[in-house]
CSV table of C-alpha atoms in Angstrom, one decimal:
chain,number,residue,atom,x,y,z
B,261,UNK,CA,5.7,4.0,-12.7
B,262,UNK,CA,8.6,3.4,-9.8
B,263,UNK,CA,10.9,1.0,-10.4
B,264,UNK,CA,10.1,-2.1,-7.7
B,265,UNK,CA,11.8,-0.8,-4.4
B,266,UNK,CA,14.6,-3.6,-3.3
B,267,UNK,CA,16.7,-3.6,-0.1
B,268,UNK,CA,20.1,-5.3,0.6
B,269,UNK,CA,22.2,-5.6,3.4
B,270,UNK,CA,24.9,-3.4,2.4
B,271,UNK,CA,22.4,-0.6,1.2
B,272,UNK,CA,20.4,-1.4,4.5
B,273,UNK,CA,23.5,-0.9,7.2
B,274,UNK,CA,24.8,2.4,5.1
B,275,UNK,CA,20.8,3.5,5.8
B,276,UNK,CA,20.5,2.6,9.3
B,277,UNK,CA,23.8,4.0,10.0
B,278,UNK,CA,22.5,7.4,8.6
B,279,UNK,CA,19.2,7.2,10.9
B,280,UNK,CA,21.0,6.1,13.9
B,281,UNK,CA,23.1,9.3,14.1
B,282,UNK,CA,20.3,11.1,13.4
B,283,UNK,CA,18.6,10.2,16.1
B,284,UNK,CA,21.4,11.3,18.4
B,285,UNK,CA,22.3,14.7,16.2
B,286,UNK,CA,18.5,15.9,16.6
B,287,UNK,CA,17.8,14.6,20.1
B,288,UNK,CA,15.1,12.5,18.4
B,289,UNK,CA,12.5,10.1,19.8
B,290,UNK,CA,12.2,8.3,16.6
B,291,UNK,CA,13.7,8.9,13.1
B,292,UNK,CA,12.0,6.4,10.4
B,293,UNK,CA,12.3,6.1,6.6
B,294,UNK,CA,9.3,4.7,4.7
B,295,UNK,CA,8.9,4.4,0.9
B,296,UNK,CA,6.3,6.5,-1.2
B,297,UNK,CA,4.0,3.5,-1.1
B,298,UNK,CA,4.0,3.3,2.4
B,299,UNK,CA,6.2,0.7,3.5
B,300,UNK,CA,8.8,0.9,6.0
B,301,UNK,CA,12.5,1.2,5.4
B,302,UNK,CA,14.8,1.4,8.6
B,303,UNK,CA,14.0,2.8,11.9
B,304,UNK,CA,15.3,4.4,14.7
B,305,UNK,CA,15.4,5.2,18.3
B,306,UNK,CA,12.4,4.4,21.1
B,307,UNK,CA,10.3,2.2,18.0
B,308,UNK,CA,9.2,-0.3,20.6
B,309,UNK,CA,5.8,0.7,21.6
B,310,UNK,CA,4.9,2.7,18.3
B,311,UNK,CA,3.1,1.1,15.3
B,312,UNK,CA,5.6,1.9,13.1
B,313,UNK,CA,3.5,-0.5,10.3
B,314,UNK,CA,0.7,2.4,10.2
B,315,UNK,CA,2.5,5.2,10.7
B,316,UNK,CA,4.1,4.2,7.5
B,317,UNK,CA,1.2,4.1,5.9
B,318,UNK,CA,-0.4,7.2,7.0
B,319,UNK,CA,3.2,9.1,6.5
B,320,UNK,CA,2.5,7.6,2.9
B,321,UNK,CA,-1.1,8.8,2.6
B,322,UNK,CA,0.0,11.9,3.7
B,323,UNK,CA,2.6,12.9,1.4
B,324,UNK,CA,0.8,11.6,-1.2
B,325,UNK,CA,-2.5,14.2,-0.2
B,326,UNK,CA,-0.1,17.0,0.0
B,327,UNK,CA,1.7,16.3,-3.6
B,328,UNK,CA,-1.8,16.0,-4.6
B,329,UNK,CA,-2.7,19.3,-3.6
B,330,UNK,CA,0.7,20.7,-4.7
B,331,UNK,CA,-0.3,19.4,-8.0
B,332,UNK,CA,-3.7,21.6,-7.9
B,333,UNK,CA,-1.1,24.8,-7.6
B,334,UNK,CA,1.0,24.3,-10.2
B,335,UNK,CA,4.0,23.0,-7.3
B,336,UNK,CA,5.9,20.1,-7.5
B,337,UNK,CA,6.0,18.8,-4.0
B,338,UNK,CA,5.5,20.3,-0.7
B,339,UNK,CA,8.8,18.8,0.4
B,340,UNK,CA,8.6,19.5,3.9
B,341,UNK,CA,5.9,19.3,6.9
B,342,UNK,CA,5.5,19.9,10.4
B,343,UNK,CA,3.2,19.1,12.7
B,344,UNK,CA,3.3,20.0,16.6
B,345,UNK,CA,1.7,18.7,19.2
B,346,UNK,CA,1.5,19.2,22.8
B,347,UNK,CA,4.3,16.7,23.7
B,348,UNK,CA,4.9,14.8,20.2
B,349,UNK,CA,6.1,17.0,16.9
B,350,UNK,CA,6.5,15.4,13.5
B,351,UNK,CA,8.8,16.3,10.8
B,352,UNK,CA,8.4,15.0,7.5
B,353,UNK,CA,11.3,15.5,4.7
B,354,UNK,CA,10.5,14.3,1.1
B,355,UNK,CA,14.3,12.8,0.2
B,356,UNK,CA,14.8,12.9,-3.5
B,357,UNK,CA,10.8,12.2,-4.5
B,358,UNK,CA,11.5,8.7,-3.1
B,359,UNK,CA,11.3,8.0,-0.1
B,360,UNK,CA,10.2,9.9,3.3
B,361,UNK,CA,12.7,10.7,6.4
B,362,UNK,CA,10.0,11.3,9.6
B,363,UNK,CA,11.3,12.5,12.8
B,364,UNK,CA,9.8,12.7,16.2
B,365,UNK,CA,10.7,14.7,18.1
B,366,UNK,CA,9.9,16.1,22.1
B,367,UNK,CA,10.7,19.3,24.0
B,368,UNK,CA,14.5,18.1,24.1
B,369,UNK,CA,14.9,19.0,20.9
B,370,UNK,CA,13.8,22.2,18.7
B,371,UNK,CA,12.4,22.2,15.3
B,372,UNK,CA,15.8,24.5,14.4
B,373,UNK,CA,18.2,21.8,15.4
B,374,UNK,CA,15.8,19.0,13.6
B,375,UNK,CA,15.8,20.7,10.2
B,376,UNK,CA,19.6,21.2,10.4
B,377,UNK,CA,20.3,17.7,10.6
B,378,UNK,CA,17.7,16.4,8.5
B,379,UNK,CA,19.1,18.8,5.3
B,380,UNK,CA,22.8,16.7,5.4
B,381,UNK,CA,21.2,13.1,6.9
B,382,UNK,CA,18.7,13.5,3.2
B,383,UNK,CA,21.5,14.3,1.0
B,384,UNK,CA,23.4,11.2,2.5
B,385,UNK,CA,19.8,9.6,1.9
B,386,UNK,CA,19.8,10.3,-1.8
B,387,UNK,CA,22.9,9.6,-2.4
B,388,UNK,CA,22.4,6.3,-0.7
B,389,UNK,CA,19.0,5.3,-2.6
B,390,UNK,CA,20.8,6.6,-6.0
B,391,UNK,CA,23.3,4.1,-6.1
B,392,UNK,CA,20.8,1.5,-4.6
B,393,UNK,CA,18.4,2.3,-7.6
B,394,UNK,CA,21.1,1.4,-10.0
B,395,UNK,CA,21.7,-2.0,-8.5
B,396,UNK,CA,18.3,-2.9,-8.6
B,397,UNK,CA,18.0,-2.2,-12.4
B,398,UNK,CA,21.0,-4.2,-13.6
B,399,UNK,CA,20.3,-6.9,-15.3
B,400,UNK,CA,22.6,-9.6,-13.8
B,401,UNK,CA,21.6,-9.3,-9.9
B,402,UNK,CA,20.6,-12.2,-8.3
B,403,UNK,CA,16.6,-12.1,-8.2
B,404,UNK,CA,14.8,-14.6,-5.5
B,405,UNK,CA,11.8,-13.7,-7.3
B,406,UNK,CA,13.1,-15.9,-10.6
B,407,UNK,CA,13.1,-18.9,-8.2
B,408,UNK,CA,9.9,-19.1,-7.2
B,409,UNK,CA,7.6,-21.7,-8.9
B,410,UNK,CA,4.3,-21.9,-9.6
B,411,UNK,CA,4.6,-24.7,-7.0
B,412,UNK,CA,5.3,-22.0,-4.2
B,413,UNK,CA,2.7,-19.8,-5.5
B,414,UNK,CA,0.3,-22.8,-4.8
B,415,UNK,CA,1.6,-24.5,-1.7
B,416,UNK,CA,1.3,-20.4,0.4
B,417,UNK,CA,-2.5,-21.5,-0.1
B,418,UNK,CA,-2.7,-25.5,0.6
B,419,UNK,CA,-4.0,-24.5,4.5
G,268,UNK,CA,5.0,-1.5,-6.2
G,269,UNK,CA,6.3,-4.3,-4.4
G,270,UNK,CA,9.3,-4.0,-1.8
G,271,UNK,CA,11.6,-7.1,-1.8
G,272,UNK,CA,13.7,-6.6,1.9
G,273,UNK,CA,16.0,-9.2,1.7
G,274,UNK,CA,17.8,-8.3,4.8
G,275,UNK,CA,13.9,-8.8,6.5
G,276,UNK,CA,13.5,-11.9,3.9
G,277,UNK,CA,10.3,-10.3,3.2
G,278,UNK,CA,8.2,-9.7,-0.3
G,279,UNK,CA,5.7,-6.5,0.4
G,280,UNK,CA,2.8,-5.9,-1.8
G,281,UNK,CA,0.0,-3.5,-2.3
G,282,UNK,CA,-3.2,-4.7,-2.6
G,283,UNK,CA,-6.4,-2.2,-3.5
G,284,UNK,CA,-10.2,-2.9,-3.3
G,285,UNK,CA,-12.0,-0.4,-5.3
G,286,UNK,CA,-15.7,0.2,-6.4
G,287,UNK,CA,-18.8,2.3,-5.8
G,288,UNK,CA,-20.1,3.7,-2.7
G,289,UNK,CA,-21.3,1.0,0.0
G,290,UNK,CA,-20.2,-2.0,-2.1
G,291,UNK,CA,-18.6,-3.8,0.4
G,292,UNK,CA,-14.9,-2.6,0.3
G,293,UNK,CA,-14.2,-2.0,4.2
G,294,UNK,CA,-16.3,-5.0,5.1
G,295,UNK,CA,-14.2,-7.3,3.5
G,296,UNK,CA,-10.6,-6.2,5.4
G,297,UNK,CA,-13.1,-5.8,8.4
G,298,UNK,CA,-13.9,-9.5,7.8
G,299,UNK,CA,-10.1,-10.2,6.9
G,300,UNK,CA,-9.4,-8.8,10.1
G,301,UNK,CA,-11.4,-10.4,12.1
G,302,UNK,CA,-10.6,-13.8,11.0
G,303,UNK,CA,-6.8,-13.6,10.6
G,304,UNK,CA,-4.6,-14.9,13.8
G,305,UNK,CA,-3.2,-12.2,15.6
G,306,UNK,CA,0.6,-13.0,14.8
G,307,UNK,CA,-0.2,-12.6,10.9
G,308,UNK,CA,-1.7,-9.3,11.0
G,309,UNK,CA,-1.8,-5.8,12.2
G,310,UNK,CA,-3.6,-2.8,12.6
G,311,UNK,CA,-6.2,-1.9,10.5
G,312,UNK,CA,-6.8,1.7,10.5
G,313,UNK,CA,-10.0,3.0,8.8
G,314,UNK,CA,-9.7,7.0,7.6
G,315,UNK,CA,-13.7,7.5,7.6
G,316,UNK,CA,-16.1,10.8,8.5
G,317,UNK,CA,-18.4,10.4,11.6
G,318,UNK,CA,-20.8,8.4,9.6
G,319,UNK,CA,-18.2,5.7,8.9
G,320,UNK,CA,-18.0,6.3,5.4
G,321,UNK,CA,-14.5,6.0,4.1
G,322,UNK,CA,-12.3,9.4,3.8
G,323,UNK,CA,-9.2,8.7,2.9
G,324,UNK,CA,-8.3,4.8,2.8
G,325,UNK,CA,-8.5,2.3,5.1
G,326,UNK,CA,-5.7,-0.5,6.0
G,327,UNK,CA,-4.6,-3.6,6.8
G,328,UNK,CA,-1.4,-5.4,6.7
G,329,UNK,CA,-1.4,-8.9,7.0
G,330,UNK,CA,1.3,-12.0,6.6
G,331,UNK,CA,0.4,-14.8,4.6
G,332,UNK,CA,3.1,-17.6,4.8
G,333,UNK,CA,6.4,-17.7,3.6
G,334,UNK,CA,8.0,-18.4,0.1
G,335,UNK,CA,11.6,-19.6,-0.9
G,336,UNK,CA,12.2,-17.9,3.1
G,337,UNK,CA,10.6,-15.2,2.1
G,338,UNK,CA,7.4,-13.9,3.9
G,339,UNK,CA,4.9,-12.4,2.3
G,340,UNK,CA,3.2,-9.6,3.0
G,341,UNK,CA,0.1,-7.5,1.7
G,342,UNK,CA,-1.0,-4.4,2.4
G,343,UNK,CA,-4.8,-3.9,1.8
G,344,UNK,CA,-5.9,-0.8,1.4
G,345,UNK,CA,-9.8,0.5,0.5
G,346,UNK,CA,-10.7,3.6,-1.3
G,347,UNK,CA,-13.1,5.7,-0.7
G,348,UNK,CA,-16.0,4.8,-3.0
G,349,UNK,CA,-18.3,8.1,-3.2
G,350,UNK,CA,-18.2,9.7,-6.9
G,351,UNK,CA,-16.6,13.4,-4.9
G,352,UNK,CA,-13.7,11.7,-3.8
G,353,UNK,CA,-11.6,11.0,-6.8
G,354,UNK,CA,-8.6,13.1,-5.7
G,355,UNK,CA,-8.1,10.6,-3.3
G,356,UNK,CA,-8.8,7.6,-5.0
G,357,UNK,CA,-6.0,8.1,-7.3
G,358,UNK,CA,-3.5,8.8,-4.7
G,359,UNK,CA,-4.3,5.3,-3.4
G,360,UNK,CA,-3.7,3.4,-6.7
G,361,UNK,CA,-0.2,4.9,-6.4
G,362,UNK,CA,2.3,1.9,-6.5
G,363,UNK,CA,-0.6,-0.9,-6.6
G,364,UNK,CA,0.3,-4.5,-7.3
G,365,UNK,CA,-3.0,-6.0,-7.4
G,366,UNK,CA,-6.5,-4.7,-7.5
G,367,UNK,CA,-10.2,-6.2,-6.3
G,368,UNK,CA,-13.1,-4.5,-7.6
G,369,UNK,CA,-16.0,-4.8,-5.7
G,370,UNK,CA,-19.0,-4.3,-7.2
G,371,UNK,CA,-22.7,-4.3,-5.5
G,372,UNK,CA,-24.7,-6.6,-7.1
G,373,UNK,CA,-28.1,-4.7,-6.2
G,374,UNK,CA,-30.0,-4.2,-10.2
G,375,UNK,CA,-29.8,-0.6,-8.8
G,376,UNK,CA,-26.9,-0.4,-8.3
G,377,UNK,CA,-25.9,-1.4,-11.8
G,378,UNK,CA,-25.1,2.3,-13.2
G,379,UNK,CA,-22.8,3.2,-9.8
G,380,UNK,CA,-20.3,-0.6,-10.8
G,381,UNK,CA,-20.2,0.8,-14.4
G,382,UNK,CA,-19.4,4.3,-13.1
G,383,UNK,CA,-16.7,2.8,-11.0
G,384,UNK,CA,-15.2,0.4,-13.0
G,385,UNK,CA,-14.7,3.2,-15.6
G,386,UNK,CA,-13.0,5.5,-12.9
G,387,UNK,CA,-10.7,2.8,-12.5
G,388,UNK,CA,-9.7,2.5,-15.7
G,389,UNK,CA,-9.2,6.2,-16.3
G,390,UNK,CA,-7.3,6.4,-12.9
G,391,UNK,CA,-4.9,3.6,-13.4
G,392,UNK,CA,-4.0,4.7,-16.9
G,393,UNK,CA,-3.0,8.2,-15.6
G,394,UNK,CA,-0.6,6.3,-13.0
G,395,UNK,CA,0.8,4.2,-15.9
G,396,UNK,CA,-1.1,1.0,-15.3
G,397,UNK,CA,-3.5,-0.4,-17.4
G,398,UNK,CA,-6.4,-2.4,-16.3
G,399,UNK,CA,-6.1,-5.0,-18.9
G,400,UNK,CA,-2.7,-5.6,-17.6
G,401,UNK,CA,-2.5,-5.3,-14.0
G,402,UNK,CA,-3.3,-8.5,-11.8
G,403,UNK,CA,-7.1,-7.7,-10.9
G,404,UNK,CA,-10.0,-9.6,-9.7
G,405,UNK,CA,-14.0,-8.9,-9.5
G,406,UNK,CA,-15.9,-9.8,-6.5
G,407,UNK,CA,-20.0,-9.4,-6.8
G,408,UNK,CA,-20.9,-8.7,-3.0
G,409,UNK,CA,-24.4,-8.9,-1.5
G,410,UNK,CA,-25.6,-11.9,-3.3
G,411,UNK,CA,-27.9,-12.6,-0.7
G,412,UNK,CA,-30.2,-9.4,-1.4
G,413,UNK,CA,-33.8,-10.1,-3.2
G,414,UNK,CA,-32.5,-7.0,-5.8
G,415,UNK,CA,-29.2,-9.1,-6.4
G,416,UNK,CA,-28.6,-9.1,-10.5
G,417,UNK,CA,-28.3,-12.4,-12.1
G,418,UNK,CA,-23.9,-13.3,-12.2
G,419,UNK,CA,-24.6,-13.5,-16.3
G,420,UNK,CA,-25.7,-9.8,-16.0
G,421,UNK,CA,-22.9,-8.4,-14.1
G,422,UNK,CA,-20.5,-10.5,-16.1
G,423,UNK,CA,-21.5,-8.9,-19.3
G,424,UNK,CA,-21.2,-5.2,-17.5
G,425,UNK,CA,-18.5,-5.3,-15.5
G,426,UNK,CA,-15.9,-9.1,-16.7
G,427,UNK,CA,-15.7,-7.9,-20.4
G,428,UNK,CA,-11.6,-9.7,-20.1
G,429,UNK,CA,-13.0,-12.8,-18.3
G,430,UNK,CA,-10.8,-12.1,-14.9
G,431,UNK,CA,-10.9,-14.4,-11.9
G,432,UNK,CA,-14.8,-13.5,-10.3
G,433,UNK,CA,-16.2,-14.4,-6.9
G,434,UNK,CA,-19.8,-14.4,-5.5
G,435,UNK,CA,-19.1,-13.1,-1.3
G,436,UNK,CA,-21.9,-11.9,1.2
G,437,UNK,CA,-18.9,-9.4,2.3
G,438,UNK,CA,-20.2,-9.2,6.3
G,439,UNK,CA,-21.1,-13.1,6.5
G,440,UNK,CA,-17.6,-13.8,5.1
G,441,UNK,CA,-18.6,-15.9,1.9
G,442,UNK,CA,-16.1,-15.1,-0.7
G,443,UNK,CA,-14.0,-12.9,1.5
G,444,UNK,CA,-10.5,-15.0,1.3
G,445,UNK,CA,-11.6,-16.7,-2.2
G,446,UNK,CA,-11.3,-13.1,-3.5
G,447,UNK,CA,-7.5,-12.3,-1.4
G,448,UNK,CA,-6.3,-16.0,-2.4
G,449,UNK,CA,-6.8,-15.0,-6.0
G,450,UNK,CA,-5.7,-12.0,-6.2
G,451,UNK,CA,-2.7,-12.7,-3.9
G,452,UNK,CA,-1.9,-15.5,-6.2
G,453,UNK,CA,-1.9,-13.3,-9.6
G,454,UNK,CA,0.1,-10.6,-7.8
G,455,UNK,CA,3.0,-13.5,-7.0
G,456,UNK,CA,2.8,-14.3,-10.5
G,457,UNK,CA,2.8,-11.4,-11.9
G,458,UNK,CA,6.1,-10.4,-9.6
G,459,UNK,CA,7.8,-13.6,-10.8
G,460,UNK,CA,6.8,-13.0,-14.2
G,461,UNK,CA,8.6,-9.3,-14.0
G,462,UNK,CA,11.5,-10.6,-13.0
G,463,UNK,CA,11.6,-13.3,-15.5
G,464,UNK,CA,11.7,-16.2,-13.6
């Protein structure tokens, strides 16, 4: 089992400072990071009319079919995807078997330029999610889920 | 797994609805869907073949209120429920926080619930969960059909741990939220539980 996925600020800006640039080194429409669960990250670029909420989920569903069938041949992961369309491509990175860096990307960019940038923005990832991971599992960091009351649970229901 | 975003004050969780073929599983986040005010949900996005049986998964994220300034959020997903599809299935119980089996309550439908139930079970344990452990809930669906099994008889089949159980008639909506309000509510405890609190 994963660890439960936690996200502060300071982790947060050092992300979103990493998928910003992206963005601008790839000449990217969008750059977005979901989780392997399928929950969204950070984001990136022209988000505003896109459903980022279920692309995150297919992106999700998606790696998780292709792990799945890299199982069936012995692989570990199929780290990497593509997917072109006739205005719209799509490049999915696995970054460190944790989370997943997706990129779209038009004609003003090239698939060359993308997968250049995305090999240093996913070791900055890692890196990133490494030291993230670590917080989360020591013991003395401040929790909101130890507040909560069975009170609270309750009262989300009283409608 | 659940996500806590506290830059987004936000607690995510996973919810899945499993069980046999044509139980009910889509119709109840269709229901969800259609009931649930546009501002506390999104998109629900069904994966199915031409015949509108479910592929892949569908989805549905919805918002239910806040907690300590936290929202919460869910994401429901369906698997697909025919026996050939069990590759995906287990994909889909990846990083689950709460699970709602549906079962059919048709007499003949009795053997497919069993089946199902037992898939889960295997399928959990290979993701590391065990079903004994995991916040879960039973819904018996299609209660209003003449071949509906007496509750006592699906209880003895399919409740063996004496979870939380609901009666729904899926597409009318009776049990619909009973079932998400439970399940929701074990998953919250179960999250404040982990941490310790």
């Amino acid at each position: 089992m994963n660890p439960q996925m936690v996200m502060y600020e300071e982790e947060f800006n050092q992300i979103q400072a990493v998928v910003e640039r992206l963005v601008k080194e790839a000449n990217a429409k969008v750059v977005f990071i979901v989780d392997k669960n399928g929950q969204l990250i950070a984001a990136a670029g022209d988000t505003e009319n896109l459903d980022t909420t279920s692309l995150a989920s297919l992106t999700a569903g998606n790696i998780a079919a292709t792990g799945g069938m890299a199982r069936l041949l012995r692989e570990n992961e199929f780290a990497t995807q593509y997917h072109e369309g006739e205005k719209a491509n799509i490049h999915i990175q696995l970054v460190g078997n944790r989370v997943i860096l997706v990129v779209i990307f038009d004609s003003r960019s090239s698939l060359g330029l993308v997968r250049l940038r995305v090999r240093r923005a996913s070791d900055e990832l890692n890196a990133i999610f490494e030291a993230l991971l670590t917080k989360v599992q020591s013991p003395d960091r401040n929790d909101v889920l130890t507040e909560i009351t069975d009170a609270d649970i309750d009262n989300l229901f009283n409608d | 797994m659940s996500f806590i975003n506290y830059l987004s004050r936000e607690i995510n969780c996973k919810l899945v609805y499993y069980g046999p073929g044509l139980c009910g599983k889509t119709t109840n986040l269709q229901f969800i869907y259609n009931k649930t005010a546009p501002e506390a949900k999104g998109k629900m996005i069904s994966l199915a073949t031409e015949q509108e049986r479910t592929l892949f998964f569908d989805f549905l994220p919805i918002s239910l209120g806040e907690i300590r300034g936290f929202r919460t959020r869910f994401h429901l997903y369906t698997v697909p429920g025919q026996v050939f599809y069990d590759a995906s299935r287990k994909l889909i119980l990846k990083g689950v926080d709460g699970v709602i089996f549906v079962a059919d309550s048709q007499i003949e439908r009795m053997e497919a619930n069993i089946e199902s139930m037992e898939n889960l079970r295997t399928n959990l344990a290979e993701q590391g969960y065990s079903l004994d452990k995991v916040p879960f809930v039973i819904q018996y669906n299609k209660r209003d059909l003449p071949s509906a099994a007496p509750i006592e008889e699906l209880r003895q089949a399919l409740n063996a741990n004496n979870v939380p159980e609901y009666e729904a008639v899926a597409y009318k909506g009776d049990g619909v939220f009973d079932t998400l309000k439970a399940i929701t509510k074990l998953v919250l405890t179960e999250l404040k539980r982990g941490s310790g609190g």
